Amino acid sequence: MSNTHDRDVSPEPDHGLTRREALAVGAAAALGATARLSEAQDGVAAGHRPVAVASKNGLEAVGRAVRRMEAGLSPVEAAVEGVGIVEADPDDVTVGYGGLPNSEGVVQLDACCMDGPTMRAGAVGALEGFKHPAAVALEVMRRTTRVLLVGEGAARFARSLGFPSENLLTERSRKIWLYWKGQMSSIDDWMTTPEQVQDPDVQWFIKKFGAIRPTGTINLCAVNADGVLGGTTTTSGLFFKIPGRVGDSPLIGAGLYVDGEVGAAGSTGRGESVIQVAGSHTVVEFIRAGKSPREACLGALDRLVRATRMPYLLDTDGRPTFDVKFYAVNPRGESGAAAIWAGAKYAWCRGGTEPELRDCASLYPTPPPWRKDS
Ligand code: ASP
């Protein structure tokens, strides 16, 4: 089965490079060496730290993480503070407060964090009622000798530390969930009314995400001025998931991995596929083997696509019917990101600059036919 054809290590056309940086990229391109080109681009940030990279929804978050590192916070703490912006934002229905619920209308959140120097990690899975799961994960890391707490145990832990408990299901997310229930099938008890379809919140959802079952998350990886690494991933997970389903996001090695001497990497996208190849750990291992962060992300995606064997996950050309993105940074401050499909963006910031969106490299040269929002 050939599901890896048409690969494209696409150059990143507009990175706001300085003239010297652009010349370095141009020189590498002139050599005709794709890998060299990638490294020149990834290397733009070399020697300039702190740096934070995140999924596209983390534009503000990378700015805050960089500022917090400049103020002396460790990278893992700065990362958790950064993603707190997105967790609190009801308009991001993929993370934290306002996240889309599971199939029973309950918001269940997953998150983890990892600290490079100590290799310590904390995580929570299927946490209900607390809008900052990454901060709870940080406390698991700080205050316990354990890594992962789930469900009611994770909620009790958060409660015992004084995290405020609240209803995370916003009116918008509740309406979208009810719309989804009505759309599910013609042989169950739920229908969609015309008023439901016309509802502005439901229209917003249809316009933004389309007919497919979308997903979303924020991952943020950070390196401070001393080359110290940390990261976090936080999500409400797959929309309308089976209650109790946990994806890659809270799993160390899957949704996040940080080796203080090598690199930090995280993922967004179809969690089960990331879990199957220990995706973020794989990215870090590629960095250890000498690849740039961007090439390492592409290497892990290549492995993931080769491991995608089930026909229900493949289109007629043998390509995945989903997307996954990896984001990575190394201790030198070099960073990169890649997606299976073209057209995706990621957020990037380094000390002294404004946060910006950059193009992810991709395995395939075209955007997926089903993409509404990258
Ligand atoms: N990785 C998340 C999950 O599988 C969803 C996403 O990032 O889109 O739960």
Coordinates of C-alpha atoms and ligand atoms in Angstrom, one line a residue:
M1 CA 0.0 0.0 0.0
S2 CA 1.4 3.3 -0.9
N3 CA 0.0 6.0 1.3
T4 CA 3.1 8.1 1.5
H5 CA 3.4 9.3 -2.1
D6 CA 3.3 12.9 -3.1
R7 CA 5.4 14.0 -0.2
D8 CA 6.4 17.6 0.0
V9 CA 8.9 19.1 2.4
S10 CA 7.5 22.5 1.6
P11 CA 9.5 25.6 2.2
E12 CA 8.1 28.2 4.5
P13 CA 7.5 31.2 2.1
D14 CA 6.9 34.1 4.5
H15 CA 8.6 34.0 7.8
G16 CA 9.3 37.6 8.2
L17 CA 13.0 36.8 7.9
T18 CA 15.7 39.3 8.1
R19 CA 17.7 39.9 4.9
R20 CA 20.6 37.8 6.3
E21 CA 18.3 35.0 7.2
A22 CA 16.5 35.1 3.9
L23 CA 19.9 34.9 2.1
A24 CA 20.8 31.8 4.2
V25 CA 17.5 30.2 3.1
G26 CA 18.1 31.2 -0.5
A27 CA 21.6 29.9 -0.5
A28 CA 20.4 26.6 0.9
A29 CA 17.6 26.4 -1.8
A30 CA 20.2 27.1 -4.5
L31 CA 22.1 24.0 -3.3
G32 CA 18.9 22.1 -4.1
A33 CA 19.0 20.4 -0.8
T34 CA 15.6 20.3 0.9
A35 CA 17.0 19.2 4.2
R36 CA 19.5 22.0 4.2
L37 CA 16.8 24.4 3.4
S38 CA 14.7 23.3 6.3
E39 CA 17.7 23.6 8.6
A40 CA 18.5 27.1 7.5
Q41 CA 14.9 28.1 8.3
D42 CA 14.7 26.2 11.6
G43 CA 18.1 27.7 12.4
V44 CA 16.8 31.2 12.1
A45 CA 16.1 31.2 15.8
A46 CA 19.5 29.8 16.8
G47 CA 21.1 31.8 19.5
H48 CA 18.0 33.8 20.1
R49 CA 16.1 32.6 23.1
P50 CA 13.7 32.4 24.8
V51 CA 11.5 30.8 22.1
A52 CA 8.0 29.3 22.3
V53 CA 6.1 27.4 19.6
A54 CA 2.5 26.3 19.7
S55 CA -0.5 25.2 17.7
K56 CA -2.1 28.0 15.6
N57 CA -4.6 28.8 18.4
G58 CA -1.6 29.7 20.6
L59 CA -0.6 33.0 19.1
E60 CA -1.3 35.0 22.3
A61 CA -0.1 32.1 24.4
V62 CA 3.4 32.0 22.9
G63 CA 3.8 35.7 23.6
R64 CA 2.8 35.3 27.2
A65 CA 5.1 32.2 27.6
V66 CA 8.1 34.2 26.3
R67 CA 7.3 37.1 28.5
R68 CA 6.9 34.9 31.5
M69 CA 10.3 33.1 30.8
E70 CA 11.9 36.6 30.5
A71 CA 10.4 37.4 33.9
G72 CA 12.2 34.3 35.3
L73 CA 9.5 31.6 35.2
S74 CA 10.7 28.1 34.2
P75 CA 9.7 27.1 30.7
V76 CA 7.2 24.5 31.9
E77 CA 5.5 27.1 34.2
A78 CA 5.6 29.7 31.5
A79 CA 4.0 27.2 29.0
V80 CA 1.2 26.4 31.4
E81 CA 0.6 30.1 32.0
G82 CA 0.5 30.7 28.2
V83 CA -2.0 28.1 27.4
G84 CA -4.2 29.4 30.3
I85 CA -5.3 32.1 28.0
V86 CA -6.8 29.6 25.6
E87 CA -8.2 27.4 28.3
A88 CA -10.2 30.4 29.7
D89 CA -11.4 31.5 26.2
P90 CA -15.0 30.4 25.6
D91 CA -14.6 31.1 21.9
D92 CA -12.0 28.3 21.5
V93 CA -14.3 25.3 21.6
T94 CA -11.4 22.8 21.5
V95 CA -9.8 23.6 24.9
G96 CA -10.9 24.3 28.5
Y97 CA -13.9 26.5 29.3
G98 CA -16.4 26.3 26.4
G99 CA -14.8 23.1 25.0
L100 CA -17.2 20.9 23.1
P101 CA -18.5 18.1 25.4
N102 CA -18.5 14.4 25.1
S103 CA -21.4 12.5 23.6
E104 CA -23.4 12.9 26.8
G105 CA -22.9 16.7 27.0
V106 CA -20.2 16.7 29.6
V107 CA -16.9 18.6 29.1
Q108 CA -14.0 16.3 29.9
L109 CA -10.5 17.8 29.7
D110 CA -7.1 16.3 29.2
A111 CA -3.7 17.9 29.8
C112 CA -0.1 17.3 30.7
C113 CA 3.1 19.1 31.2
M114 CA 6.8 18.1 31.3
D115 CA 9.9 19.8 32.7
G116 CA 13.2 19.3 30.7
P117 CA 15.9 19.4 33.4
T118 CA 14.2 17.0 35.8
M119 CA 12.2 15.0 33.2
R120 CA 9.3 15.2 35.7
A121 CA 5.8 15.2 34.3
G122 CA 2.2 15.7 35.4
A123 CA -1.1 14.9 33.7
V124 CA -4.8 14.7 34.1
G125 CA -7.3 12.8 31.9
A126 CA -11.1 13.1 31.6
L127 CA -11.1 15.9 34.2
E128 CA -14.6 17.5 34.7
G129 CA -15.4 20.9 36.2
F130 CA -12.0 22.6 36.1
K131 CA -11.1 24.9 33.3
H132 CA -7.3 24.9 33.7
P133 CA -6.3 21.3 33.5
A134 CA -2.7 22.2 32.5
A135 CA -2.4 24.0 35.8
V136 CA -3.8 20.9 37.6
A137 CA -1.3 18.8 35.7
L138 CA 1.5 21.1 36.8
E139 CA 0.5 20.5 40.4
V140 CA 0.4 16.7 39.9
M141 CA 4.0 17.1 38.7
R142 CA 5.0 19.4 41.6
R143 CA 3.2 17.9 44.5
T144 CA 3.1 14.2 43.9
T145 CA 5.4 11.4 43.0
R146 CA 2.9 10.3 40.3
V147 CA 2.4 11.4 36.7
L148 CA -1.3 10.8 35.7
L149 CA -4.5 11.2 37.5
V150 CA -7.9 10.6 35.8
G151 CA -11.6 11.2 36.2
E152 CA -13.0 11.7 39.7
G153 CA -9.6 11.2 41.3
A154 CA -8.2 14.1 39.2
A155 CA -11.2 16.3 40.1
R156 CA -10.7 15.5 43.9
F157 CA -7.1 16.4 43.6
A158 CA -7.9 19.7 41.9
R159 CA -10.6 20.5 44.5
S160 CA -8.2 19.7 47.4
L161 CA -5.8 22.3 46.0
G162 CA -8.5 24.9 45.8
F163 CA -9.0 25.1 42.1
P164 CA -12.4 26.6 41.5
S165 CA -15.0 24.0 40.3
E166 CA -17.4 25.3 37.6
N167 CA -19.7 24.3 34.8
L168 CA -17.6 24.4 31.6
L169 CA -20.4 23.9 29.2
T170 CA -21.2 27.2 27.6
E171 CA -24.6 27.9 25.9
R172 CA -22.9 27.8 22.5
S173 CA -21.2 24.4 23.1
R174 CA -24.5 23.0 24.5
K175 CA -26.4 24.1 21.4
I176 CA -23.7 22.7 19.1
W177 CA -23.8 19.4 21.0
L178 CA -27.6 19.2 20.7
Y179 CA -27.4 19.9 17.0
W180 CA -24.8 17.1 16.6
K181 CA -27.1 14.7 18.5
G182 CA -29.9 15.6 16.1
Q183 CA -27.7 15.0 13.1
M184 CA -26.4 11.7 14.2
S185 CA -28.8 9.3 12.6
S186 CA -32.4 8.9 11.4
I187 CA -32.9 5.8 13.6
D188 CA -32.4 7.2 17.0
D189 CA -34.8 9.5 19.0
W190 CA -33.2 12.9 18.3
M191 CA -34.0 15.2 15.4
T192 CA -32.8 18.6 14.3
T193 CA -35.3 21.4 14.1
P194 CA -35.1 24.2 11.5
E195 CA -34.6 26.7 14.3
Q196 CA -31.6 24.8 15.6
V197 CA -30.0 24.9 12.2
Q198 CA -30.6 28.7 11.9
D199 CA -29.2 29.4 15.4
P200 CA -26.2 31.7 15.1
D201 CA -24.0 29.5 17.3
V202 CA -24.8 26.4 15.2
Q203 CA -24.2 28.4 12.0
W204 CA -20.9 29.5 13.4
F205 CA -19.9 25.9 14.1
I206 CA -21.0 24.7 10.6
K207 CA -19.1 27.5 9.0
K208 CA -15.9 27.0 11.0
F209 CA -15.7 23.2 11.1
G210 CA -18.0 21.9 8.3
A211 CA -19.6 18.5 8.2
I212 CA -16.6 16.5 9.4
R213 CA -16.0 15.7 13.1
P214 CA -13.4 18.2 14.0
T215 CA -10.8 18.2 16.8
G216 CA -8.5 20.8 18.4
T217 CA -6.0 21.3 21.2
I218 CA -3.2 23.6 22.2
N219 CA 0.3 22.4 22.5
L220 CA 3.1 24.8 23.6
C221 CA 6.8 24.0 23.8
A222 CA 9.3 26.5 25.2
V223 CA 13.0 27.1 25.7
N224 CA 14.4 29.8 27.9
A225 CA 17.5 32.0 27.6
D226 CA 19.6 29.2 29.2
G227 CA 18.4 26.5 26.9
V228 CA 16.1 25.0 29.5
L229 CA 13.1 23.2 28.0
G230 CA 9.5 22.6 29.0
G231 CA 6.1 22.1 27.5
T232 CA 2.4 21.5 27.9
T233 CA -0.6 20.2 26.0
T234 CA -4.2 20.8 26.9
T235 CA -7.5 20.0 25.2
S236 CA -11.2 19.2 25.5
G237 CA -10.3 16.4 23.1
L238 CA -12.2 14.8 20.3
F239 CA -15.6 16.5 19.9
F240 CA -18.5 14.3 21.2
K241 CA -16.2 11.5 22.2
I242 CA -17.2 8.4 24.1
P243 CA -17.3 9.4 27.8
G244 CA -14.0 8.5 29.4
R245 CA -12.1 8.5 26.1
V246 CA -8.6 9.9 26.6
G247 CA -6.6 11.0 23.6
D248 CA -2.9 11.7 23.1
S249 CA -2.9 15.1 24.8
P250 CA -2.4 14.0 28.4
L251 CA -0.1 11.1 27.6
I252 CA 3.6 11.6 28.1
G253 CA 5.4 10.5 24.9
A254 CA 2.3 10.9 22.8
G255 CA 0.9 14.4 23.1
L256 CA 4.0 15.8 24.7
Y257 CA 7.6 14.8 25.4
V258 CA 10.5 16.8 26.7
D259 CA 14.1 15.6 27.1
G260 CA 16.0 18.5 28.7
E261 CA 19.2 17.6 26.7
V262 CA 17.5 17.0 23.4
G263 CA 14.2 18.7 22.6
A264 CA 10.6 19.3 23.4
A265 CA 7.8 18.2 21.1
G266 CA 4.0 18.1 21.2
S267 CA 1.1 17.3 18.9
T268 CA -2.4 18.2 17.9
G269 CA -4.8 16.3 15.6
R270 CA -6.1 12.7 15.6
G271 CA -4.9 11.5 19.0
E272 CA -5.3 7.7 18.5
S273 CA -2.8 7.9 15.6
V274 CA -0.3 9.9 17.7
I275 CA -0.6 7.4 20.5
Q276 CA 0.1 4.5 18.2
V277 CA 3.5 5.8 17.3
A278 CA 4.4 7.5 20.6
G279 CA 4.4 10.6 18.4
S280 CA 6.1 13.3 20.5
H281 CA 8.7 10.9 21.8
T282 CA 9.4 9.9 18.2
V283 CA 10.0 13.6 17.3
V284 CA 12.4 14.0 20.2
E285 CA 14.2 10.8 19.2
F286 CA 14.7 12.1 15.6
I287 CA 16.1 15.3 17.1
R288 CA 18.5 13.1 19.2
A289 CA 19.5 11.4 16.0
G290 CA 20.6 14.8 14.5
K291 CA 17.5 16.1 12.7
S292 CA 16.4 19.7 13.0
P293 CA 13.1 20.1 14.9
R294 CA 11.2 20.6 11.6
E295 CA 12.7 17.5 10.0
A296 CA 12.1 15.6 13.1
C297 CA 8.4 16.5 13.0
L298 CA 8.2 15.4 9.4
G299 CA 10.0 12.1 10.3
A300 CA 7.5 11.3 13.0
L301 CA 4.6 12.1 10.6
D302 CA 6.0 9.9 8.0
R303 CA 6.1 7.1 10.5
L304 CA 2.6 7.8 11.6
V305 CA 1.2 7.8 8.1
R306 CA 3.0 4.5 7.4
A307 CA 1.4 3.1 10.5
T308 CA -2.1 4.1 9.3
R309 CA -3.4 0.8 8.0
M310 CA -7.1 0.7 8.6
P311 CA -9.2 1.4 5.5
Y312 CA -11.6 3.6 7.4
L313 CA -8.7 6.1 7.9
L314 CA -7.6 6.2 4.3
D315 CA -8.9 7.9 1.2
T316 CA -9.1 6.3 -2.2
D317 CA -5.4 7.3 -2.8
G318 CA -4.4 5.7 0.4
R319 CA -3.8 8.9 2.3
P320 CA -5.1 9.6 5.8
T321 CA -8.5 11.2 6.1
F322 CA -7.3 13.2 9.1
D323 CA -4.5 15.5 10.1
V324 CA -1.9 15.5 12.8
K325 CA 0.6 18.3 13.5
F326 CA 3.9 18.1 15.5
Y327 CA 5.6 21.1 17.0
A328 CA 9.2 21.1 18.4
V329 CA 12.0 23.1 19.8
N330 CA 15.6 22.2 20.8
P331 CA 17.8 23.6 23.5
R332 CA 19.5 26.0 21.0
G333 CA 16.1 27.7 20.3
E334 CA 15.7 26.1 16.9
S335 CA 12.1 25.2 16.2
G336 CA 9.8 23.9 13.6
A337 CA 6.4 22.3 13.0
A338 CA 4.9 20.0 10.4
A339 CA 1.5 18.6 9.4
I340 CA 0.4 15.7 7.3
W341 CA -1.5 18.0 5.0
A342 CA -0.3 21.4 3.5
G343 CA -1.8 24.7 4.5
A344 CA -1.5 24.5 8.3
K345 CA 0.1 27.2 10.5
Y346 CA 1.7 27.3 13.9
A347 CA 2.4 30.1 16.4
W348 CA 6.0 31.2 17.2
C349 CA 7.6 33.8 19.3
R350 CA 11.0 34.6 20.5
G351 CA 12.3 37.2 23.0
G352 CA 12.1 40.7 21.6
T353 CA 9.7 39.8 18.8
E354 CA 6.0 39.8 18.4
P355 CA 4.2 36.5 18.1
E356 CA 3.6 35.4 14.5
L357 CA 1.9 32.6 12.6
R358 CA 4.2 30.5 10.4
D359 CA 3.6 27.8 7.8
C360 CA 4.0 24.2 8.9
A361 CA 6.0 21.9 6.7
S362 CA 3.9 19.1 5.3
L363 CA 4.1 15.6 4.0
Y364 CA 1.6 16.2 1.2
P365 CA 1.8 19.3 -1.1
T366 CA -1.9 20.1 -1.0
P367 CA -4.4 21.0 1.7
P368 CA -6.9 18.2 2.5
P369 CA -10.2 18.5 0.6
W370 CA -12.1 18.5 3.9
R371 CA -10.3 21.3 5.7
K372 CA -12.3 24.3 6.8
D373 CA -9.9 25.6 9.3
S374 CA -6.1 25.0 9.6
Ligands
ASP1 N1 -5.3 15.4 19.9 C1 -6.6 15.7 20.5 C2 -7.3 14.4 20.9 O1 -7.1 13.4 20.1 C3 -7.5 16.4 19.5 C4 -6.8 17.4 18.7 O2 -5.7 17.8 18.9 O3 -7.4 17.8 17.6 O4 -8.0 14.4 21.8

